[in-house]
Amino acid sequence: QVQLVESGGGLVQAGGSLRLSCAASGRTFSNYGMAWFRQAPGKEREFVAVISWGGGRTNYTDSVNGRFTISRDNAMNKVYLQMNNLKPDDTAVYYCAAAYFGRTSRTNPRQYDYWGQGTQVTVSS
């Protein structure tokens, strides 16, 4: 089992920044590809970003490419999502997810084994 706990969400004005954190415990963190997903009210959960287990490869959905950066610290068992130039369309609950040796091509929620409880991000216009 892997336990994931997100933090760092909040209310921010358009153009602002937030940094989300996800703390992992349980299994060997460095064996897991880590991803961020988000879900807005009335919409399906969508892929945001993923990072390989070693941290050397990343992948982003087009709408956040160039604005968001995913990173990880395997010594601290944490993964981060730095979000800059936020837009109202970024408003959603953001979830951290883990996949055992998951590749950065994994963008479907069904490909992930463990999930956090989510953290709310609200961007006002």
Coordinates of N, CA and C in Angstrom, one line a residue:
Q1 N 0.8 -1.2 0.0 CA 0.0 0.0 0.0 C 0.9 1.2 0.0
V2 N 0.4 2.3 -0.7 CA 1.0 3.6 -0.7 C 0.0 4.6 -0.3
Q3 N 0.3 5.4 0.7 CA -0.6 6.4 1.2 C -0.1 7.8 0.6
L4 N -1.0 8.5 0.1 CA -0.7 9.8 -0.5 C -1.5 10.9 0.1
V5 N -0.8 12.0 0.5 CA -1.5 13.2 1.1 C -1.1 14.4 0.4
E6 N -2.1 15.1 -0.2 CA -1.8 16.4 -0.9 C -2.0 17.5 0.0
S7 N -1.3 18.6 -0.3 CA -1.4 19.9 0.4 C -1.0 21.0 -0.6
G8 N -1.4 22.2 -0.2 CA -0.9 23.4 -0.9 C -2.0 24.1 -1.8
G9 N -3.2 23.5 -1.8 CA -4.3 24.1 -2.6 C -4.7 25.4 -1.9
G10 N -5.6 26.1 -2.6 CA -6.1 27.4 -2.0 C -6.8 28.2 -3.1
L11 N -7.1 29.5 -2.7 CA -7.7 30.4 -3.6 C -6.7 31.4 -4.1
V12 N -6.6 31.7 -5.4 CA -5.6 32.6 -5.9 C -6.2 33.3 -7.1
Q13 N -5.8 34.5 -7.3 CA -6.3 35.3 -8.5 C -5.6 34.8 -9.8
A14 N -6.3 35.0 -10.9 CA -5.8 34.7 -12.2 C -4.4 35.3 -12.4
G15 N -3.5 34.6 -12.9 CA -2.1 35.0 -13.1 C -1.2 34.7 -11.9
G16 N -1.8 34.2 -10.8 CA -1.0 33.9 -9.6 C -0.4 32.5 -9.7
S17 N 0.2 32.1 -8.6 CA 0.9 30.8 -8.6 C 0.6 30.1 -7.3
L18 N 0.7 28.7 -7.4 CA 0.5 27.9 -6.2 C 1.5 26.7 -6.4
R19 N 1.9 26.1 -5.3 CA 2.7 24.9 -5.4 C 2.1 23.8 -4.5
L20 N 1.7 22.8 -5.2 CA 1.1 21.6 -4.6 C 2.1 20.6 -4.2
S21 N 1.9 20.0 -3.0 CA 2.8 18.9 -2.6 C 2.0 17.6 -2.3
C22 N 2.7 16.5 -2.5 CA 2.1 15.2 -2.2 C 3.1 14.4 -1.5
A23 N 2.8 14.1 -0.3 CA 3.7 13.3 0.6 C 3.3 11.8 0.5
A24 N 4.2 10.9 0.3 CA 3.9 9.5 0.1 C 4.5 8.7 1.3
S25 N 3.9 7.7 1.6 CA 4.4 6.7 2.7 C 3.9 5.3 2.3
G26 N 4.6 4.4 2.9 CA 4.3 3.0 2.6 C 5.4 2.2 1.9
R27 N 5.2 2.1 0.6 CA 6.2 1.3 -0.2 C 7.4 2.2 -0.7
T28 N 8.3 1.7 -1.4 CA 9.4 2.4 -1.9 C 9.0 3.4 -2.9
F29 N 9.1 4.7 -2.5 CA 8.6 5.8 -3.3 C 9.3 5.8 -4.7
S30 N 10.6 5.5 -4.8 CA 11.3 5.7 -6.0 C 10.9 4.6 -7.0
N31 N 10.1 3.6 -6.7 CA 9.6 2.6 -7.6 C 8.3 3.0 -8.3
Y32 N 7.8 4.2 -8.0 CA 6.5 4.6 -8.5 C 6.6 5.8 -9.4
G33 N 6.0 5.7 -10.6 CA 5.8 6.9 -11.4 C 4.7 7.7 -10.7
M34 N 4.8 9.0 -10.7 CA 3.8 9.9 -9.9 C 3.2 10.9 -10.9
A35 N 1.9 11.1 -10.7 CA 1.2 12.0 -11.6 C 0.2 12.9 -10.8
W36 N -0.2 13.9 -11.4 CA -1.2 14.8 -10.9 C -2.4 14.8 -11.9
F37 N -3.6 14.6 -11.4 CA -4.8 14.7 -12.1 C -5.7 15.8 -11.5
R38 N -6.7 16.2 -12.2 CA -7.6 17.2 -11.6 C -9.1 16.9 -12.0
Q39 N -10.0 17.3 -11.2 CA -11.4 17.1 -11.6 C -12.2 18.3 -11.2
A40 N -12.8 19.0 -12.2 CA -13.7 20.1 -12.0 C -15.1 19.6 -11.8
P41 N -16.0 20.4 -11.1 CA -17.4 20.0 -10.9 C -18.1 19.6 -12.2
G42 N -18.7 18.5 -12.3 CA -19.4 18.0 -13.4 C -18.6 17.5 -14.6
K43 N -17.3 17.4 -14.3 CA -16.4 16.9 -15.4 C -15.6 15.6 -14.9
E44 N -15.1 14.9 -15.9 CA -14.3 13.7 -15.6 C -12.9 14.1 -15.1
R45 N -12.3 13.2 -14.4 CA -11.0 13.4 -13.9 C -10.0 13.4 -15.1
E46 N -9.2 14.4 -15.1 CA -8.3 14.6 -16.3 C -6.8 14.6 -15.9
F47 N -6.0 14.1 -16.7 CA -4.5 14.1 -16.5 C -4.0 15.5 -16.6
V48 N -3.0 15.8 -15.7 CA -2.3 17.1 -15.7 C -0.8 16.9 -16.0
A49 N -0.2 16.1 -15.3 CA 1.3 15.9 -15.4 C 1.7 14.6 -14.8
V50 N 2.9 14.1 -15.3 CA 3.4 12.8 -14.8 C 4.9 12.9 -14.8
I51 N 5.6 12.3 -13.8 CA 7.0 12.2 -13.7 C 7.4 10.8 -13.5
S52 N 8.5 10.4 -14.2 CA 9.0 9.0 -14.0 C 9.6 8.7 -12.6
W53 N 9.8 7.4 -12.3 CA 10.2 7.1 -11.0 C 11.5 7.7 -10.6
G54 N 12.4 7.9 -11.6 CA 13.7 8.5 -11.3 C 13.7 10.0 -11.5
G55 N 12.6 10.5 -12.0 CA 12.5 12.0 -12.1 C 13.1 12.5 -13.4
G56 N 13.6 11.6 -14.3 CA 14.3 12.1 -15.5 C 13.3 12.5 -16.7
R57 N 12.1 12.0 -16.6 CA 11.2 12.2 -17.7 C 9.9 12.8 -17.2
T58 N 9.3 13.7 -17.9 CA 8.0 14.3 -17.5 C 7.1 14.3 -18.8
N59 N 5.8 14.5 -18.5 CA 4.8 14.7 -19.6 C 3.7 15.5 -19.0
Y60 N 3.2 16.4 -19.9 CA 2.1 17.3 -19.5 C 1.0 17.4 -20.4
T61 N -0.2 17.6 -20.0 CA -1.3 17.9 -20.9 C -1.1 19.3 -21.5
D62 N -1.6 19.4 -22.7 CA -1.2 20.6 -23.5 C -1.6 21.9 -22.8
S63 N -2.8 21.9 -22.1 CA -3.3 23.1 -21.5 C -2.4 23.7 -20.4
V64 N -1.5 22.9 -19.8 CA -0.7 23.4 -18.7 C 0.8 23.4 -19.1
N65 N 1.1 22.9 -20.3 CA 2.5 22.9 -20.7 C 3.1 24.3 -20.8
G66 N 4.2 24.5 -20.1 CA 4.8 25.8 -20.1 C 4.4 26.7 -18.9
R67 N 3.3 26.2 -18.2 CA 2.9 27.0 -17.0 C 3.1 26.1 -15.7
F68 N 2.9 24.8 -15.8 CA 3.1 23.9 -14.7 C 4.4 23.1 -14.8
T69 N 5.0 22.8 -13.6 CA 6.2 22.0 -13.6 C 6.0 20.9 -12.5
I70 N 6.2 19.7 -12.9 CA 6.1 18.6 -11.9 C 7.6 18.2 -11.6
S71 N 7.8 17.9 -10.3 CA 9.1 17.5 -9.8 C 8.9 16.5 -8.6
R72 N 10.0 15.9 -8.3 CA 9.9 15.0 -7.2 C 11.3 15.0 -6.4
D73 N 11.1 14.6 -5.1 CA 12.3 14.5 -4.2 C 12.2 13.1 -3.6
N74 N 12.9 12.1 -4.2 CA 12.8 10.8 -3.7 C 13.4 10.6 -2.3
A75 N 14.3 11.5 -1.8 CA 14.8 11.4 -0.5 C 13.7 11.8 0.5
M76 N 12.8 12.7 0.1 CA 11.8 13.2 1.0 C 10.5 12.5 0.7
N77 N 10.4 11.6 -0.2 CA 9.1 10.9 -0.6 C 8.0 11.9 -1.0
K78 N 8.4 12.9 -1.8 CA 7.4 13.9 -2.1 C 7.4 14.2 -3.7
V79 N 6.3 14.6 -4.1 CA 6.2 15.0 -5.5 C 5.5 16.4 -5.5
Y80 N 5.8 17.3 -6.4 CA 5.4 18.6 -6.4 C 4.7 19.0 -7.7
L81 N 3.9 20.0 -7.7 CA 3.3 20.6 -8.9 C 3.4 22.1 -8.7
Q82 N 4.3 22.7 -9.4 CA 4.4 24.2 -9.4 C 3.5 24.7 -10.5
M83 N 2.6 25.6 -10.1 CA 1.6 26.1 -11.0 C 1.7 27.6 -11.1
N84 N 2.1 28.1 -12.3 CA 2.3 29.5 -12.6 C 1.2 30.0 -13.6
N85 N 1.0 31.3 -13.6 CA 0.1 31.9 -14.5 C -1.3 31.2 -14.5
L86 N -1.8 31.0 -13.3 CA -3.0 30.2 -13.2 C -4.2 30.9 -13.9
K87 N -5.1 30.1 -14.4 CA -6.3 30.6 -15.1 C -7.6 30.1 -14.4
P88 N -8.7 30.7 -14.6 CA -9.9 30.2 -14.0 C -10.2 28.8 -14.4
D89 N -9.9 28.4 -15.6 CA -10.1 27.0 -16.1 C -9.3 26.0 -15.3
D90 N -8.3 26.4 -14.6 CA -7.5 25.5 -13.8 C -8.2 25.1 -12.5
T91 N -9.3 25.8 -12.1 CA -10.1 25.5 -10.9 C -10.5 24.1 -10.9
A92 N -10.2 23.3 -9.9 CA -10.5 21.9 -9.8 C -10.0 21.4 -8.4
V93 N -10.4 20.1 -8.1 CA -9.7 19.4 -7.1 C -8.5 18.7 -7.7
Y94 N -7.4 18.8 -7.2 CA -6.1 18.2 -7.7 C -5.8 17.0 -6.9
Y95 N -5.5 15.9 -7.6 CA -5.2 14.6 -7.0 C -3.8 14.2 -7.4
C96 N -3.1 13.6 -6.4 CA -1.8 12.9 -6.6 C -2.1 11.4 -6.8
A97 N -1.4 10.8 -7.7 CA -1.6 9.4 -8.0 C -0.2 8.7 -8.2
A98 N -0.2 7.4 -7.9 CA 1.0 6.6 -8.1 C 0.8 5.4 -8.9
A99 N 1.7 5.0 -9.7 CA 1.7 3.8 -10.5 C 3.0 3.1 -10.4
Y100 N 3.0 1.8 -10.1 CA 4.2 1.0 -9.9 C 5.0 1.0 -11.2
F101 N 6.2 1.6 -11.1 CA 7.1 1.7 -12.3 C 6.3 2.3 -13.5
G102 N 5.4 3.2 -13.2 CA 4.6 3.8 -14.2 C 5.4 4.6 -15.2
R103 N 5.1 4.5 -16.5 CA 5.8 5.2 -17.5 C 5.1 6.6 -17.7
T104 N 5.8 7.5 -18.3 CA 5.2 8.9 -18.5 C 4.2 8.9 -19.6
S105 N 4.0 7.8 -20.3 CA 2.9 7.7 -21.2 C 1.5 7.4 -20.6
R106 N 1.6 7.1 -19.3 CA 0.3 6.8 -18.6 C -0.5 8.1 -18.3
T107 N -1.6 8.3 -19.0 CA -2.4 9.5 -18.7 C -3.8 9.1 -18.4
N108 N -4.1 7.9 -18.3 CA -5.5 7.4 -18.0 C -5.5 7.1 -16.5
P109 N -6.6 7.7 -15.8 CA -6.7 7.4 -14.3 C -6.7 6.0 -14.0
R110 N -7.2 5.1 -14.8 CA -7.3 3.7 -14.6 C -5.9 3.0 -14.5
Q111 N -4.9 3.7 -15.0 CA -3.6 3.1 -15.0 C -2.8 3.4 -13.7
Y112 N -3.5 4.0 -12.7 CA -2.8 4.4 -11.4 C -3.4 3.6 -10.3
D113 N -2.5 3.2 -9.4 CA -2.9 2.2 -8.3 C -3.3 2.9 -7.1
Y114 N -2.8 4.0 -6.8 CA -3.0 4.7 -5.5 C -3.3 6.2 -5.7
W115 N -4.2 6.7 -4.8 CA -4.7 8.1 -5.0 C -4.7 8.8 -3.6
G116 N -4.4 10.1 -3.7 CA -4.6 10.9 -2.5 C -6.1 11.4 -2.4
Q117 N -6.4 12.2 -1.3 CA -7.8 12.6 -1.1 C -8.1 13.9 -1.9
G118 N -7.1 14.5 -2.4 CA -7.3 15.7 -3.2 C -7.2 17.0 -2.5
T119 N -6.8 18.1 -3.2 CA -6.7 19.4 -2.6 C -7.4 20.4 -3.6
Q120 N -8.2 21.3 -3.0 CA -8.9 22.2 -3.9 C -8.1 23.4 -4.3
V121 N -8.1 23.7 -5.6 CA -7.5 24.9 -6.2 C -8.6 25.7 -6.9
T122 N -8.7 26.9 -6.4 CA -9.7 27.8 -7.0 C -9.0 29.1 -7.5
V123 N -9.2 29.4 -8.8 CA -8.6 30.5 -9.4 C -9.7 31.5 -9.8
S124 N -9.7 32.7 -9.2 CA -10.7 33.7 -9.5 C -10.2 34.6 -10.6
S125 N -11.2 35.1 -11.3 CA -10.9 36.0 -12.5 C -10.8 37.5 -12.1

